[in-house]
Amino acid sequence: MPVITFANTKGGAGKTTAVLLVATELLRQGFRVAILDADPQHWITQWYEKSNAATLAGLSVVSYVTHSTIDKHVRDYRDTVDYVLVDLPGARNTLLAKAIGYSDHVIIPVQGSAMDAQGGAHVIELLQYLKMKGDIRIAHSVVLTRVNSMVTTRALQSVKELLAARHVNVLDTPIIERSAFRDIFGCGGTLYTMDTRKVSNLDKARENAETLAREIIRLVPAKTVAAVASQDKLCLQSAA
């Protein structure tokens, strides 16, 4: 059971949207998924409560996840789901380090702005610190979010250059700015329960989510089991 944590210390980077899209697409492809909702805004929990449970069979959402409870939640789902996704707060706190310690892969959503890039850099610096000081190597990738489907801006290009200079993997699949990705939080359900007559470019939104999920599945196969070992190593070094 791999743990995938979505992290950026700046809020509004598209982190929760990425979690929702990946979770629902993994579900559609037959995987069992648990989302640990640690974001104080609880957008995932609110979306889940609005949804028809029958359309989300195989998905569990845990609300109010904290530094003191995440250990239990990860272990509770260790043998019952195929993927655990963690939606972290947009802040630098102790939960960030702890969740990363449990992770098989960290996804860092970044918009095409310097502030978003800086928030992502904080996460990357923590990952690099764990590697240098503790020999804890946690795979990570950046996903570009809210990308304009028509225009590649100068700001977006500067973000790519910054990440390349840090030798950070950038996913091939960006999350394109789509009305469906905003509307889904208000109506609940999935991209496949939305009405094509009411939501523009829904077919393209579905294709975007599917391509993103497939890329993540290739990076993090469902049988990866490195996360608990990484966290145990981190805890031992903290105790020392």
PDB file of C-alpha atoms in Angstrom, residues 45-180:
ATOM      1  CA  THR A  45     -14.413  16.085   3.364  1.00  0.00           C
ATOM      2  CA  GLN A  46     -17.067  18.566   2.226  1.00  0.00           C
ATOM      3  CA  TRP A  47     -16.944  17.175  -1.320  1.00  0.00           C
ATOM      4  CA  TYR A  48     -17.249  13.622   0.013  1.00  0.00           C
ATOM      5  CA  GLU A  49     -20.280  14.504   2.138  1.00  0.00           C
ATOM      6  CA  LYS A  50     -22.028  15.995  -0.908  1.00  0.00           C
ATOM      7  CA  SER A  51     -21.370  12.906  -3.023  1.00  0.00           C
ATOM      8  CA  ASN A  52     -23.573   9.884  -3.541  1.00  0.00           C
ATOM      9  CA  ALA A  53     -21.805   7.122  -1.606  1.00  0.00           C
ATOM     10  CA  ALA A  54     -22.737   4.560  -4.262  1.00  0.00           C
ATOM     11  CA  THR A  55     -20.616   6.395  -6.842  1.00  0.00           C
ATOM     12  CA  LEU A  56     -17.578   6.325  -4.533  1.00  0.00           C
ATOM     13  CA  ALA A  57     -17.583   2.695  -3.425  1.00  0.00           C
ATOM     14  CA  GLY A  58     -14.038   1.760  -2.467  1.00  0.00           C
ATOM     15  CA  LEU A  59     -13.126   5.262  -1.281  1.00  0.00           C
ATOM     16  CA  SER A  60     -12.619   6.207   2.370  1.00  0.00           C
ATOM     17  CA  VAL A  61     -12.086   9.775   3.622  1.00  0.00           C
ATOM     18  CA  VAL A  62     -10.636  10.486   7.060  1.00  0.00           C
ATOM     19  CA  SER A  63     -11.187  14.019   8.350  1.00  0.00           C
ATOM     20  CA  TYR A  64      -9.263  16.123  10.870  1.00  0.00           C
ATOM     21  CA  VAL A  65      -5.985  14.270  10.431  1.00  0.00           C
ATOM     22  CA  THR A  66      -3.287  15.710  12.687  1.00  0.00           C
ATOM     23  CA  HIS A  67       0.334  15.185  13.658  1.00  0.00           C
ATOM     24  CA  SER A  68      -0.785  12.967  16.545  1.00  0.00           C
ATOM     25  CA  THR A  69      -3.261  10.828  14.572  1.00  0.00           C
ATOM     26  CA  ILE A  70      -1.636  10.250  11.193  1.00  0.00           C
ATOM     27  CA  ASP A  71       0.361   7.253  12.480  1.00  0.00           C
ATOM     28  CA  LYS A  72      -2.830   5.406  13.393  1.00  0.00           C
ATOM     29  CA  HIS A  73      -4.608   6.300  10.166  1.00  0.00           C
ATOM     30  CA  VAL A  74      -1.777   5.074   7.947  1.00  0.00           C
ATOM     31  CA  ARG A  75      -1.528   1.805   9.841  1.00  0.00           C
ATOM     32  CA  ASP A  76      -5.317   1.333   9.870  1.00  0.00           C
ATOM     33  CA  TYR A  77      -5.379   1.366   6.073  1.00  0.00           C
ATOM     34  CA  ARG A  78      -2.124  -0.488   5.568  1.00  0.00           C
ATOM     35  CA  ASP A  79      -3.802  -3.758   4.510  1.00  0.00           C
ATOM     36  CA  THR A  80      -7.234  -2.585   3.371  1.00  0.00           C
ATOM     37  CA  VAL A  81      -6.612  -0.194   0.470  1.00  0.00           C
ATOM     38  CA  ASP A  82      -4.357   0.034  -2.569  1.00  0.00           C
ATOM     39  CA  TYR A  83      -3.409   3.707  -2.145  1.00  0.00           C
ATOM     40  CA  VAL A  84      -3.419   6.236   0.685  1.00  0.00           C
ATOM     41  CA  LEU A  85      -3.404   9.878  -0.436  1.00  0.00           C
ATOM     42  CA  VAL A  86      -2.576  12.616   2.070  1.00  0.00           C
ATOM     43  CA  ASP A  87      -3.860  16.163   1.557  1.00  0.00           C
ATOM     44  CA  LEU A  88      -1.661  18.379   3.734  1.00  0.00           C
ATOM     45  CA  PRO A  89      -2.249  21.962   4.908  1.00  0.00           C
ATOM     46  CA  GLY A  90      -0.616  24.737   2.913  1.00  0.00           C
ATOM     47  CA  ALA A  91       1.796  25.486   5.738  1.00  0.00           C
ATOM     48  CA  ARG A  92       5.177  24.583   7.206  1.00  0.00           C
ATOM     49  CA  ASN A  93       4.530  22.511  10.320  1.00  0.00           C
ATOM     50  CA  THR A  94       5.473  19.267  12.039  1.00  0.00           C
ATOM     51  CA  LEU A  95       2.776  17.334  10.176  1.00  0.00           C
ATOM     52  CA  LEU A  96       4.577  18.045   6.898  1.00  0.00           C
ATOM     53  CA  ALA A  97       7.728  16.243   8.000  1.00  0.00           C
ATOM     54  CA  LYS A  98       5.827  13.370   9.558  1.00  0.00           C
ATOM     55  CA  ALA A  99       3.642  12.761   6.506  1.00  0.00           C
ATOM     56  CA  ILE A 100       6.659  12.905   4.218  1.00  0.00           C
ATOM     57  CA  GLY A 101       8.323  10.276   6.393  1.00  0.00           C
ATOM     58  CA  TYR A 102       5.436   7.914   5.659  1.00  0.00           C
ATOM     59  CA  SER A 103       5.414   8.624   1.950  1.00  0.00           C
ATOM     60  CA  ASP A 104       6.441   6.436  -0.939  1.00  0.00           C
ATOM     61  CA  HIS A 105       6.128   9.461  -3.210  1.00  0.00           C
ATOM     62  CA  VAL A 106       5.526  13.161  -2.603  1.00  0.00           C
ATOM     63  CA  ILE A 107       3.607  15.124  -5.232  1.00  0.00           C
ATOM     64  CA  ILE A 108       4.269  18.870  -5.139  1.00  0.00           C
ATOM     65  CA  PRO A 109       1.599  20.885  -6.996  1.00  0.00           C
ATOM     66  CA  VAL A 110       2.927  24.173  -8.361  1.00  0.00           C
ATOM     67  CA  GLN A 111       1.201  26.900 -10.352  1.00  0.00           C
ATOM     68  CA  GLY A 112       3.079  29.136 -12.736  1.00  0.00           C
ATOM     69  CA  SER A 113       4.036  31.751 -10.151  1.00  0.00           C
ATOM     70  CA  ALA A 114       7.109  32.567  -8.088  1.00  0.00           C
ATOM     71  CA  MET A 115       5.168  32.268  -4.789  1.00  0.00           C
ATOM     72  CA  ASP A 116       3.955  28.771  -5.643  1.00  0.00           C
ATOM     73  CA  ALA A 117       7.459  27.784  -6.709  1.00  0.00           C
ATOM     74  CA  GLN A 118       8.804  28.998  -3.368  1.00  0.00           C
ATOM     75  CA  GLY A 119       6.197  26.993  -1.464  1.00  0.00           C
ATOM     76  CA  GLY A 120       7.188  23.930  -3.455  1.00  0.00           C
ATOM     77  CA  ALA A 121      10.853  24.669  -2.822  1.00  0.00           C
ATOM     78  CA  HIS A 122      10.253  24.453   0.944  1.00  0.00           C
ATOM     79  CA  VAL A 123       9.031  20.874   0.500  1.00  0.00           C
ATOM     80  CA  ILE A 124      11.926  19.998  -1.798  1.00  0.00           C
ATOM     81  CA  GLU A 125      14.428  21.435   0.694  1.00  0.00           C
ATOM     82  CA  LEU A 126      12.974  19.228   3.440  1.00  0.00           C
ATOM     83  CA  LEU A 127      13.249  16.165   1.201  1.00  0.00           C
ATOM     84  CA  GLN A 128      16.849  17.038   0.385  1.00  0.00           C
ATOM     85  CA  TYR A 129      17.624  17.580   4.084  1.00  0.00           C
ATOM     86  CA  LEU A 130      16.298  14.105   4.937  1.00  0.00           C
ATOM     87  CA  LYS A 131      18.448  12.660   2.186  1.00  0.00           C
ATOM     88  CA  MET A 132      21.647  14.432   3.286  1.00  0.00           C
ATOM     89  CA  LYS A 133      21.270  14.106   7.056  1.00  0.00           C
ATOM     90  CA  GLY A 134      19.482  10.810   7.421  1.00  0.00           C
ATOM     91  CA  ASP A 135      20.017   8.974   4.130  1.00  0.00           C
ATOM     92  CA  ILE A 136      16.204   8.933   3.810  1.00  0.00           C
ATOM     93  CA  ARG A 137      15.419   9.021   0.111  1.00  0.00           C
ATOM     94  CA  ILE A 138      11.799   9.745  -0.739  1.00  0.00           C
ATOM     95  CA  ALA A 139      10.817   9.976  -4.385  1.00  0.00           C
ATOM     96  CA  HIS A 140       9.068  13.178  -5.362  1.00  0.00           C
ATOM     97  CA  SER A 141       7.692  14.971  -8.392  1.00  0.00           C
ATOM     98  CA  VAL A 142       6.187  18.326  -9.236  1.00  0.00           C
ATOM     99  CA  VAL A 143       2.844  18.554 -11.009  1.00  0.00           C
ATOM    100  CA  LEU A 144       2.106  21.865 -12.708  1.00  0.00           C
ATOM    101  CA  THR A 145      -1.442  23.000 -11.927  1.00  0.00           C
ATOM    102  CA  ARG A 146      -4.049  25.368 -13.327  1.00  0.00           C
ATOM    103  CA  VAL A 147      -2.148  25.551 -16.574  1.00  0.00           C
ATOM    104  CA  ASN A 148      -3.797  27.587 -19.318  1.00  0.00           C
ATOM    105  CA  SER A 149      -4.740  25.218 -22.132  1.00  0.00           C
ATOM    106  CA  MET A 150      -3.854  27.763 -24.806  1.00  0.00           C
ATOM    107  CA  VAL A 151      -0.870  29.704 -23.559  1.00  0.00           C
ATOM    108  CA  THR A 152       2.499  28.827 -22.045  1.00  0.00           C
ATOM    109  CA  THR A 153       3.338  31.915 -20.021  1.00  0.00           C
ATOM    110  CA  ARG A 154       6.761  33.316 -19.250  1.00  0.00           C
ATOM    111  CA  ALA A 155       6.072  32.739 -15.542  1.00  0.00           C
ATOM    112  CA  LEU A 156       5.324  29.052 -16.154  1.00  0.00           C
ATOM    113  CA  GLN A 157       8.546  28.662 -18.102  1.00  0.00           C
ATOM    114  CA  SER A 158      10.508  30.260 -15.274  1.00  0.00           C
ATOM    115  CA  VAL A 159       9.027  27.739 -12.826  1.00  0.00           C
ATOM    116  CA  LYS A 160      10.121  24.866 -15.077  1.00  0.00           C
ATOM    117  CA  GLU A 161      13.637  26.287 -15.274  1.00  0.00           C
ATOM    118  CA  LEU A 162      13.823  26.705 -11.499  1.00  0.00           C
ATOM    119  CA  LEU A 163      12.792  23.096 -10.960  1.00  0.00           C
ATOM    120  CA  ALA A 164      15.145  21.768 -13.608  1.00  0.00           C
ATOM    121  CA  ALA A 165      18.019  23.578 -11.869  1.00  0.00           C
ATOM    122  CA  ARG A 166      17.143  21.676  -8.688  1.00  0.00           C
ATOM    123  CA  HIS A 167      17.036  18.362 -10.584  1.00  0.00           C
ATOM    124  CA  VAL A 168      13.386  17.878  -9.691  1.00  0.00           C
ATOM    125  CA  ASN A 169      11.210  15.539 -11.719  1.00  0.00           C
ATOM    126  CA  VAL A 170       8.246  17.306 -13.315  1.00  0.00           C
ATOM    127  CA  LEU A 171       5.304  15.132 -14.319  1.00  0.00           C
ATOM    128  CA  ASP A 172       4.608  15.055 -18.033  1.00  0.00           C
ATOM    129  CA  THR A 173       0.913  15.642 -17.335  1.00  0.00           C
ATOM    130  CA  PRO A 174      -0.002  19.114 -16.029  1.00  0.00           C
ATOM    131  CA  ILE A 175      -3.435  19.844 -14.574  1.00  0.00           C
ATOM    132  CA  ILE A 176      -5.116  22.118 -17.078  1.00  0.00           C
ATOM    133  CA  GLU A 177      -7.412  24.907 -15.888  1.00  0.00           C
ATOM    134  CA  ARG A 178     -10.915  23.458 -16.401  1.00  0.00           C
ATOM    135  CA  SER A 179     -14.293  24.565 -15.065  1.00  0.00           C
ATOM    136  CA  ALA A 180     -15.067  20.924 -14.207  1.00  0.00           C
TER     137      ALA A 180
END
